[in-house]
Tab-separated table of C-alpha atoms and ligand atoms in Angstrom:
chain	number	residue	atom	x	y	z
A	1	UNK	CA	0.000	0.000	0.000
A	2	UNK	CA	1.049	3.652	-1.077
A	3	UNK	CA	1.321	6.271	1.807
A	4	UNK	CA	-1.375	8.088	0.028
A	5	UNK	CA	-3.614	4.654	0.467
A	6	UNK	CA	-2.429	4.064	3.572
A	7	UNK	CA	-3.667	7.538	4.478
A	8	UNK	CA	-7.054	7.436	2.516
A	9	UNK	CA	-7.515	4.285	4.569
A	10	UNK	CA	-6.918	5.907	7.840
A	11	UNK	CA	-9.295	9.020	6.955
A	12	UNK	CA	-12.195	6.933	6.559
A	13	UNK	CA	-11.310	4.525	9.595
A	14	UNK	CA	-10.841	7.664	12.034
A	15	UNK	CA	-13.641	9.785	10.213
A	16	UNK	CA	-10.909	12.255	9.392
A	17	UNK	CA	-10.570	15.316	7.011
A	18	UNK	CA	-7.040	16.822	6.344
A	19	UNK	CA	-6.863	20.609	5.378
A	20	UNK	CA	-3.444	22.229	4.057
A	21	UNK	CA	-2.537	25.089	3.325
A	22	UNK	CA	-0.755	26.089	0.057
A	23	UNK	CA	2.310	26.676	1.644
A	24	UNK	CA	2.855	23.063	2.565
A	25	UNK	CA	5.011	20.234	0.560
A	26	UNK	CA	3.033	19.382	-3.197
A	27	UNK	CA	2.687	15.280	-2.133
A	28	UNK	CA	0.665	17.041	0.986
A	29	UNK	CA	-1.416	19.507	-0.838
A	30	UNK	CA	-2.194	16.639	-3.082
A	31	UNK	CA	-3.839	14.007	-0.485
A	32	UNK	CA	-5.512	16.888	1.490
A	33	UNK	CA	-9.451	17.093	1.123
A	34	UNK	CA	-9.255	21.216	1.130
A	35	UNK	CA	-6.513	23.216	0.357
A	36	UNK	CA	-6.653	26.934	0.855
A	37	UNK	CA	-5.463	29.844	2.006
A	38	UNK	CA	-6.158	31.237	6.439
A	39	UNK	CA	-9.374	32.375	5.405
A	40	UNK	CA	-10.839	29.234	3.279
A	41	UNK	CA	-9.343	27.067	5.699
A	42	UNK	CA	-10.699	28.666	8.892
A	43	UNK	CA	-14.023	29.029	6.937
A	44	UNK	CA	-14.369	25.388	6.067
A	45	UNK	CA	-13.351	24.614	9.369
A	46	UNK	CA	-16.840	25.008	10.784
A	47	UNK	CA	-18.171	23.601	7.746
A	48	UNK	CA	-16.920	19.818	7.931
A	49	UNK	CA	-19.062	17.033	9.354
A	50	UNK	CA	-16.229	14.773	10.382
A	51	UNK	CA	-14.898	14.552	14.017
A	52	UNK	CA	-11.133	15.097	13.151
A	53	UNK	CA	-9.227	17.724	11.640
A	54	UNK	CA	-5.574	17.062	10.663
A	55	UNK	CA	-4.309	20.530	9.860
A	56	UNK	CA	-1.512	20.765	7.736
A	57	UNK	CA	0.099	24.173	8.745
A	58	UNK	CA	1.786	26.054	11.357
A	59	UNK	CA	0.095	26.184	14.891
A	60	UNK	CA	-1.747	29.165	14.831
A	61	UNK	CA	-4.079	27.459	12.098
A	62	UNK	CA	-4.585	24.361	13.962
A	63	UNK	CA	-5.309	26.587	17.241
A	64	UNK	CA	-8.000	28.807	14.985
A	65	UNK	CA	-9.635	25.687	14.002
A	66	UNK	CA	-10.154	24.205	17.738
A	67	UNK	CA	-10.875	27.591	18.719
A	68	UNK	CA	-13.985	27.800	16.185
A	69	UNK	CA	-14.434	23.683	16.669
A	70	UNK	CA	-14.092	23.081	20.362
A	71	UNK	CA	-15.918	19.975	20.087
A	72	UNK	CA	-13.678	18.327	17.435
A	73	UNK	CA	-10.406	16.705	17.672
A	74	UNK	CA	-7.727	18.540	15.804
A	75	UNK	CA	-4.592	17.568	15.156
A	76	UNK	CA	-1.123	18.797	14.426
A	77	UNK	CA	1.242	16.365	11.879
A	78	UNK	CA	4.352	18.830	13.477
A	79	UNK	CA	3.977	20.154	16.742
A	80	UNK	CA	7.034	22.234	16.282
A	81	UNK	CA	5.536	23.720	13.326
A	82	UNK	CA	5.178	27.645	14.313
A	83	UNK	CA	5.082	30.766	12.498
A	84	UNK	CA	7.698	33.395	13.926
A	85	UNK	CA	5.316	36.594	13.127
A	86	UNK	CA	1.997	34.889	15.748
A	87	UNK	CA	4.705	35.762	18.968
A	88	UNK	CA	5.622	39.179	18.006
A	89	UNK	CA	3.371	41.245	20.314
A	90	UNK	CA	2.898	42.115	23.825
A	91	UNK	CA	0.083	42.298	25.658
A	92	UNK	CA	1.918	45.456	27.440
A	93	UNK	CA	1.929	47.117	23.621
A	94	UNK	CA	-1.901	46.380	22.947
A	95	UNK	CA	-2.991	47.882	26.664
A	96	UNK	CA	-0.383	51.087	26.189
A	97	UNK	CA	-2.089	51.677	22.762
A	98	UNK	CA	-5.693	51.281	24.232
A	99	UNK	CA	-4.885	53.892	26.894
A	100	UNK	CA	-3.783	56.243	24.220
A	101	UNK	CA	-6.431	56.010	22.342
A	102	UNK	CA	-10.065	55.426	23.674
A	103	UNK	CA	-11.773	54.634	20.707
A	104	UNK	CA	-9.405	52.103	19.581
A	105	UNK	CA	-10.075	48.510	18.011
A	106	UNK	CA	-7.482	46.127	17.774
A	107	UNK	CA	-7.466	44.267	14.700
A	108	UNK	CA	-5.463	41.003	14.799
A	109	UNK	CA	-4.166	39.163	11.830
A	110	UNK	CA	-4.697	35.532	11.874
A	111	UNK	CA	-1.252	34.799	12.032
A	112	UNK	CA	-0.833	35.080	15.833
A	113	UNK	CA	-1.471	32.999	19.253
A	114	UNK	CA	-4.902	32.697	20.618
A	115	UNK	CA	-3.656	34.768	23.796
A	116	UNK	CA	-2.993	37.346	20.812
A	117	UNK	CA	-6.218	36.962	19.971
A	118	UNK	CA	-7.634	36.940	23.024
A	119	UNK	CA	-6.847	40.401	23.357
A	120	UNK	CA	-7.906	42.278	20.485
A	121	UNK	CA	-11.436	43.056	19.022
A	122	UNK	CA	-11.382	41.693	15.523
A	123	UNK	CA	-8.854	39.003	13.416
A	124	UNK	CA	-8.574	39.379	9.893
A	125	UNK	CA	-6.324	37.671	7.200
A	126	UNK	CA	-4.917	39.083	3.921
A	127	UNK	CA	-7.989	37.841	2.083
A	128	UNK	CA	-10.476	39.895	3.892
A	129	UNK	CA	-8.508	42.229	6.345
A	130	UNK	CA	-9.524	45.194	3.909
A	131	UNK	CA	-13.004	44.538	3.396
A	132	UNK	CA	-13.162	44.349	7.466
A	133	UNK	CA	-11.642	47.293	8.546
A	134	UNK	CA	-13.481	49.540	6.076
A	135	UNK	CA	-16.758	47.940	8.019
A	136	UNK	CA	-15.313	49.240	11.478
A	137	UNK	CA	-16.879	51.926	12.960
A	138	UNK	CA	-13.870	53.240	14.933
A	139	UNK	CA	-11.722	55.918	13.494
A	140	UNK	CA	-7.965	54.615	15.283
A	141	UNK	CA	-7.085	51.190	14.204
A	142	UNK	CA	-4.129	49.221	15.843
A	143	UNK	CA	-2.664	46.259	13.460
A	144	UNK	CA	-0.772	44.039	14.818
A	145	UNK	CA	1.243	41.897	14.868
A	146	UNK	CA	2.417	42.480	10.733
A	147	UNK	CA	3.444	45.794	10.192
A	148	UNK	CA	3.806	45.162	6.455
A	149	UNK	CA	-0.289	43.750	5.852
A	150	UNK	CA	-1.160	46.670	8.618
A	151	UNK	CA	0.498	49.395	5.828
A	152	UNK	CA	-0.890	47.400	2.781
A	153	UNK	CA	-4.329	47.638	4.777
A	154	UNK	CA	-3.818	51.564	5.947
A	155	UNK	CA	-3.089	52.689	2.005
A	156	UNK	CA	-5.951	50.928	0.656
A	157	UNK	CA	-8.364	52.511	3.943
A	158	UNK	CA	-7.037	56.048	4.164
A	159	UNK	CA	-10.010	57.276	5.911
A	160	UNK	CA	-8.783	55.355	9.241
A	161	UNK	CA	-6.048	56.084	11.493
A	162	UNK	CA	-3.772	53.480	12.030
A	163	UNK	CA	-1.466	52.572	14.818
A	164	UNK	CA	0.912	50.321	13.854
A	165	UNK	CA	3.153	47.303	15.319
A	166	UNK	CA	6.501	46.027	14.536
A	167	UNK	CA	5.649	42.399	13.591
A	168	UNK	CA	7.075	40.887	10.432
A	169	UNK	CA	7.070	37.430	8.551
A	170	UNK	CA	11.027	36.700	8.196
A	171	UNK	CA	10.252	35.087	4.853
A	172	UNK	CA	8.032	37.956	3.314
A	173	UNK	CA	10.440	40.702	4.758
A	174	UNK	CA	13.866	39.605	3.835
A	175	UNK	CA	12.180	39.411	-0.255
A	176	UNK	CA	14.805	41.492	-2.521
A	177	UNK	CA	13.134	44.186	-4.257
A	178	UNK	CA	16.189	44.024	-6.674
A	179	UNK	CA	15.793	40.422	-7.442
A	180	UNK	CA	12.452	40.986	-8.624
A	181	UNK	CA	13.542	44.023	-10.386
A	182	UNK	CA	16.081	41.508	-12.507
A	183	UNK	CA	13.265	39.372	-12.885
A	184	UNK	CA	11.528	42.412	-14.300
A	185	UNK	CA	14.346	42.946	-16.553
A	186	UNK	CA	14.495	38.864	-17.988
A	187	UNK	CA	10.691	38.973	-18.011
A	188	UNK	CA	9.659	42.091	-19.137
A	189	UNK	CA	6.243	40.778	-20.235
A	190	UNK	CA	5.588	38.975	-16.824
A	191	UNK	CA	2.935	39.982	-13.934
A	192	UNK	CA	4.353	40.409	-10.737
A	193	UNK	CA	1.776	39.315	-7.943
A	194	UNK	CA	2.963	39.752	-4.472
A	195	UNK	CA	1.537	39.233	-0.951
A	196	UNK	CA	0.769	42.240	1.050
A	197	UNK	CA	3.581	40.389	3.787
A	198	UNK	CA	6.038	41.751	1.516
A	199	UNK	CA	8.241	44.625	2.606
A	200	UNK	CA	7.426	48.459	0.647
A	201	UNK	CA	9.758	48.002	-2.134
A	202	UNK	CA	8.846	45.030	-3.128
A	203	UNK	CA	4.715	46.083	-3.129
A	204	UNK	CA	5.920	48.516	-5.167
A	205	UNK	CA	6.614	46.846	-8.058
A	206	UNK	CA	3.185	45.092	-7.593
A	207	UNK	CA	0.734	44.315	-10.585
A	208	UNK	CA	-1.563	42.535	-8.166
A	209	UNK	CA	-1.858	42.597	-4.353
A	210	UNK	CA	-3.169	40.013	-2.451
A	211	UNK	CA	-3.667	36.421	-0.236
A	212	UNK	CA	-1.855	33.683	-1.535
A	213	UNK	CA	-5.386	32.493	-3.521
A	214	UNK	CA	-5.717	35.822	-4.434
A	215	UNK	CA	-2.460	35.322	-6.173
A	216	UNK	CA	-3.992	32.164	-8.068
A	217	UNK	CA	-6.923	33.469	-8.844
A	218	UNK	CA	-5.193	36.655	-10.458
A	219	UNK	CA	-3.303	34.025	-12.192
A	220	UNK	CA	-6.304	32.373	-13.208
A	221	UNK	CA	-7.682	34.914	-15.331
A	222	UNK	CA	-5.176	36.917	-16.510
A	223	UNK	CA	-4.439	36.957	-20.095
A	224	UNK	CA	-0.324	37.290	-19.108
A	225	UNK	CA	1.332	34.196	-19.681
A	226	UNK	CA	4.243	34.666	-17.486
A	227	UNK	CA	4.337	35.633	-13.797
A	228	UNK	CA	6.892	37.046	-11.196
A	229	UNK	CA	5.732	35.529	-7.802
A	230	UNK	CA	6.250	37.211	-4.698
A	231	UNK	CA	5.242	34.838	-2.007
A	232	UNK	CA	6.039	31.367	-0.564
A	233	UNK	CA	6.984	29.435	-2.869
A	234	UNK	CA	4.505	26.261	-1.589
A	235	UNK	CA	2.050	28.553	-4.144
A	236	UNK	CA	3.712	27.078	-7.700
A	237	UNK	CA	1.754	23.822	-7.128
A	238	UNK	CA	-1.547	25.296	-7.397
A	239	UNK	CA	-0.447	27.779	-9.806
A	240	UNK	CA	1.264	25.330	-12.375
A	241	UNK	CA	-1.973	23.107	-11.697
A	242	UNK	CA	-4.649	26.755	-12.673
A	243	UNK	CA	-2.583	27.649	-15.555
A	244	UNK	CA	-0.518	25.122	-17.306
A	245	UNK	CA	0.833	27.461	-20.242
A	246	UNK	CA	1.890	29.677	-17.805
A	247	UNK	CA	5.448	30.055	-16.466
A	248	UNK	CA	5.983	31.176	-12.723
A	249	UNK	CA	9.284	33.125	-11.669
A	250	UNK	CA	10.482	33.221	-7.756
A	251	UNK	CA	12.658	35.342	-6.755
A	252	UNK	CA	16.114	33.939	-6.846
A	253	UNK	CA	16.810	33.839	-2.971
A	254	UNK	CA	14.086	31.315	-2.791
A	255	UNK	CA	11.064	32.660	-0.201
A	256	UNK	CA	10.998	29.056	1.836
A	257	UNK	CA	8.900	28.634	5.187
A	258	UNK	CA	10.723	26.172	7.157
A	259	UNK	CA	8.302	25.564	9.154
A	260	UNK	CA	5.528	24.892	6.513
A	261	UNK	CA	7.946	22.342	5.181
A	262	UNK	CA	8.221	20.308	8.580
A	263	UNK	CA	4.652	18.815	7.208
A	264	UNK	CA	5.423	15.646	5.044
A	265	UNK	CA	3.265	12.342	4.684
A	266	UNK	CA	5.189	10.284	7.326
A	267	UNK	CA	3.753	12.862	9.983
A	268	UNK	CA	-0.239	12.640	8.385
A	269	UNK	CA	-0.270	8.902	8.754
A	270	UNK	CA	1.004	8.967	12.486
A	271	UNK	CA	-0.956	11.209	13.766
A	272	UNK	CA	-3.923	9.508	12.068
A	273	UNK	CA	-2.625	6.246	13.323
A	274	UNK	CA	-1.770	7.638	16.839
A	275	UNK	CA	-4.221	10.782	17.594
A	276	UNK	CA	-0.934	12.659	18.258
A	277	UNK	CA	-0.058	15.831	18.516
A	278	UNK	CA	-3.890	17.245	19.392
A	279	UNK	CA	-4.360	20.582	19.848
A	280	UNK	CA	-5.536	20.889	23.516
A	281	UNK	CA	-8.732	22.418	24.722
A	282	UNK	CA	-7.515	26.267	25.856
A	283	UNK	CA	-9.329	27.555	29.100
A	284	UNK	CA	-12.836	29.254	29.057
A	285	UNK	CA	-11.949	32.726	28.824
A	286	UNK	CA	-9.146	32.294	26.685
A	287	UNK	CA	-10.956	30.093	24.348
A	288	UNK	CA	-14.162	32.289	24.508
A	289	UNK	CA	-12.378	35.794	24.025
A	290	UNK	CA	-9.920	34.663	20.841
A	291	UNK	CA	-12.993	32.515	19.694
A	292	UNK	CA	-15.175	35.496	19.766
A	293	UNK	CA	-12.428	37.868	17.561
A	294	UNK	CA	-12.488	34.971	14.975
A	295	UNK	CA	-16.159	34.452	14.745
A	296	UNK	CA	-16.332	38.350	13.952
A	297	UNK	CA	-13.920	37.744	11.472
A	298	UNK	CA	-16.294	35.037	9.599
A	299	UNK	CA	-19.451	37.337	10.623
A	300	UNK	CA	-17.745	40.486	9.026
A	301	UNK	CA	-16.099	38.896	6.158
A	302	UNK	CA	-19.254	36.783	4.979
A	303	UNK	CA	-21.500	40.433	4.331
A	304	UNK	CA	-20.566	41.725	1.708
B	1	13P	P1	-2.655	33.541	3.295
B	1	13P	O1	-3.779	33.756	4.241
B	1	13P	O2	-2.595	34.539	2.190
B	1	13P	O3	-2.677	32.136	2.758
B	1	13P	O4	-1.284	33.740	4.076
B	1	13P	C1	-0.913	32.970	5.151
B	1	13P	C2	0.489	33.175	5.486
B	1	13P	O5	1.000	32.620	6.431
B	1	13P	C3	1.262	34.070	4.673
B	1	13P	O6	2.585	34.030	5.051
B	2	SF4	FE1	4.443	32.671	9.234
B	2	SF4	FE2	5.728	33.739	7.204
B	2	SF4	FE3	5.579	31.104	7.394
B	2	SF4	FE4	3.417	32.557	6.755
B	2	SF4	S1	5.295	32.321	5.548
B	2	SF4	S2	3.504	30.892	8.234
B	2	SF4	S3	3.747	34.391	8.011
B	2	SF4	S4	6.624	32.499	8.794
């Protein structure tokens, strides 16, 4: 038997679904039931009927899911797997700002810890973080913990004030600007579609803007047949599968998350054999307050 039958097998036996995200190794985006980017995947989350998410990403997406799912069992094929950026803000920085500024909402990218979460108003992701904090009624925003989505988010809202953090995604940050400029210069004819995690020079060489399937689905229907890629590159296997004729350009200093890549096969079929690695029940307030700022999220971002 295959490891991809072994792990069909397993699915069924332990009434399991596996979500990835596109970040994550091609063999694992290829046996996973939904692949997606934060938003799809927290979205479909609350959608599935079976009693056992394996979540194929870093911790803060297997934490969003049991936050929104207490009653399921979710589980984590790497426990070590972690994204840098979700630790990257104080609880000390989110009161100081709230003192400053009384008619403050915190808005909280996805990409942090529940006890992040716990303490702000709102979460967001790059897919919808526009779209929510135009809805917002307050005038002062505070963005944390990505300061490079929080000034993406501030140029495209100009009518709010924004208070930003220092928070970063090593990967999206240390991009070269130049390297996609000599891109540029092979390519001349090529797109360049970036993430808004990016630092300011590379968004400025932006055709498109957006979430990693907003990338794809730019790439979908535009009539360009090549495209500079400005994001993890985990993104080329749904790209090569939504356009075929298309060629895809990374920036030479390959954009890699480690930690995306500590998901392989070997660690889907033992935790479906073995139940490891579960993400734990959190305590009642903790789990209600972070709950509640991702349920807004999926309240806010369904209305159009
Ligand atoms: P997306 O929500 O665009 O998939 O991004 C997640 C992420 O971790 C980007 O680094
Ligand atoms: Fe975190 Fe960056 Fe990896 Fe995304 S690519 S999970 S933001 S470290």
């Amino acid at each position: 038997m295959t490891k991809q039958e072994e792990i069909e097998r397993l699915k069924q036996e332990k009434d399991a679904v596996i979500l990835a995200h596109y970040y994550t190794l091609p063999e694992v985006q290829a046996v996973a039931d939904y692949v997606g980017d934060s938003y799809y995947l927290s979205e479909m989350a609350v959608n599935l009927p079976q009693k056992t998410i394996v979540f194929c990403g870093v911790s803060f997406m297997g934490e969003s899911a049991k936050l929104l799912n207490p009653g399921k069992t979710v589980l984590m094929p790497d426990a070590s797997a972690d994204c840098p950026m979700a630790h990257m803000v104080t609880k000390e920085a989110v009161d100081a700002a709230r003192e400053k500024y009384p008619d403050l909402v915190v808005v909280c990218y996805i990409n942090s810890t529940a006890e992040v979460k716990s303490w702000s108003d709102v979460c967001v992701t790059s897919a919808n973080a526009v779209q929510i904090v135009k809805k917002l009624p307050d005038r002062h925003i505070l963005f944390i913990p990505d300061k490079n989505l929080a000034r993406y988010v501030a140029s495209q809202v100009p009518e709010k004030e924004f208070v930003f953090h220092d928070g970063y995604c090593p990967v999206h940050e240390e991009m070269s600007a130049k390297e996609i400029q000599d891109l540029k210069g092979q390519h001349p004819a090529a797109e360049v579609l970036v993430h808004p995690e990016c630092n300011e020079k590379v968004l400025a060489l932006a055709d498109y803007t957006g979430s990693t399937s907003g990338i794809i689905a730019y790439a979908k229907q535009s009539a360009a047949k090549e495209f500079i890629i400005g994001t993890e590159t985990g993104v080329s296997f749904a790209l090569e599968q939504a356009r075929e004729d298309a060629a895809f350009y990374f920036p030479q200093t390959e954009p890699v998350c480690q930690n995306m890549k500590k998901i392989t096969l070997d660690g889907v079929m033992d935790v479906l054999k073995n139940g490891k690695n579960e993400v734990r029940p959190m305590g009642e307030h903790l789990s209600e307050t972070a709950g509640e700022s991702l349920r807004k999220m999926l309240v806010l971002a369904g209305k159009k």
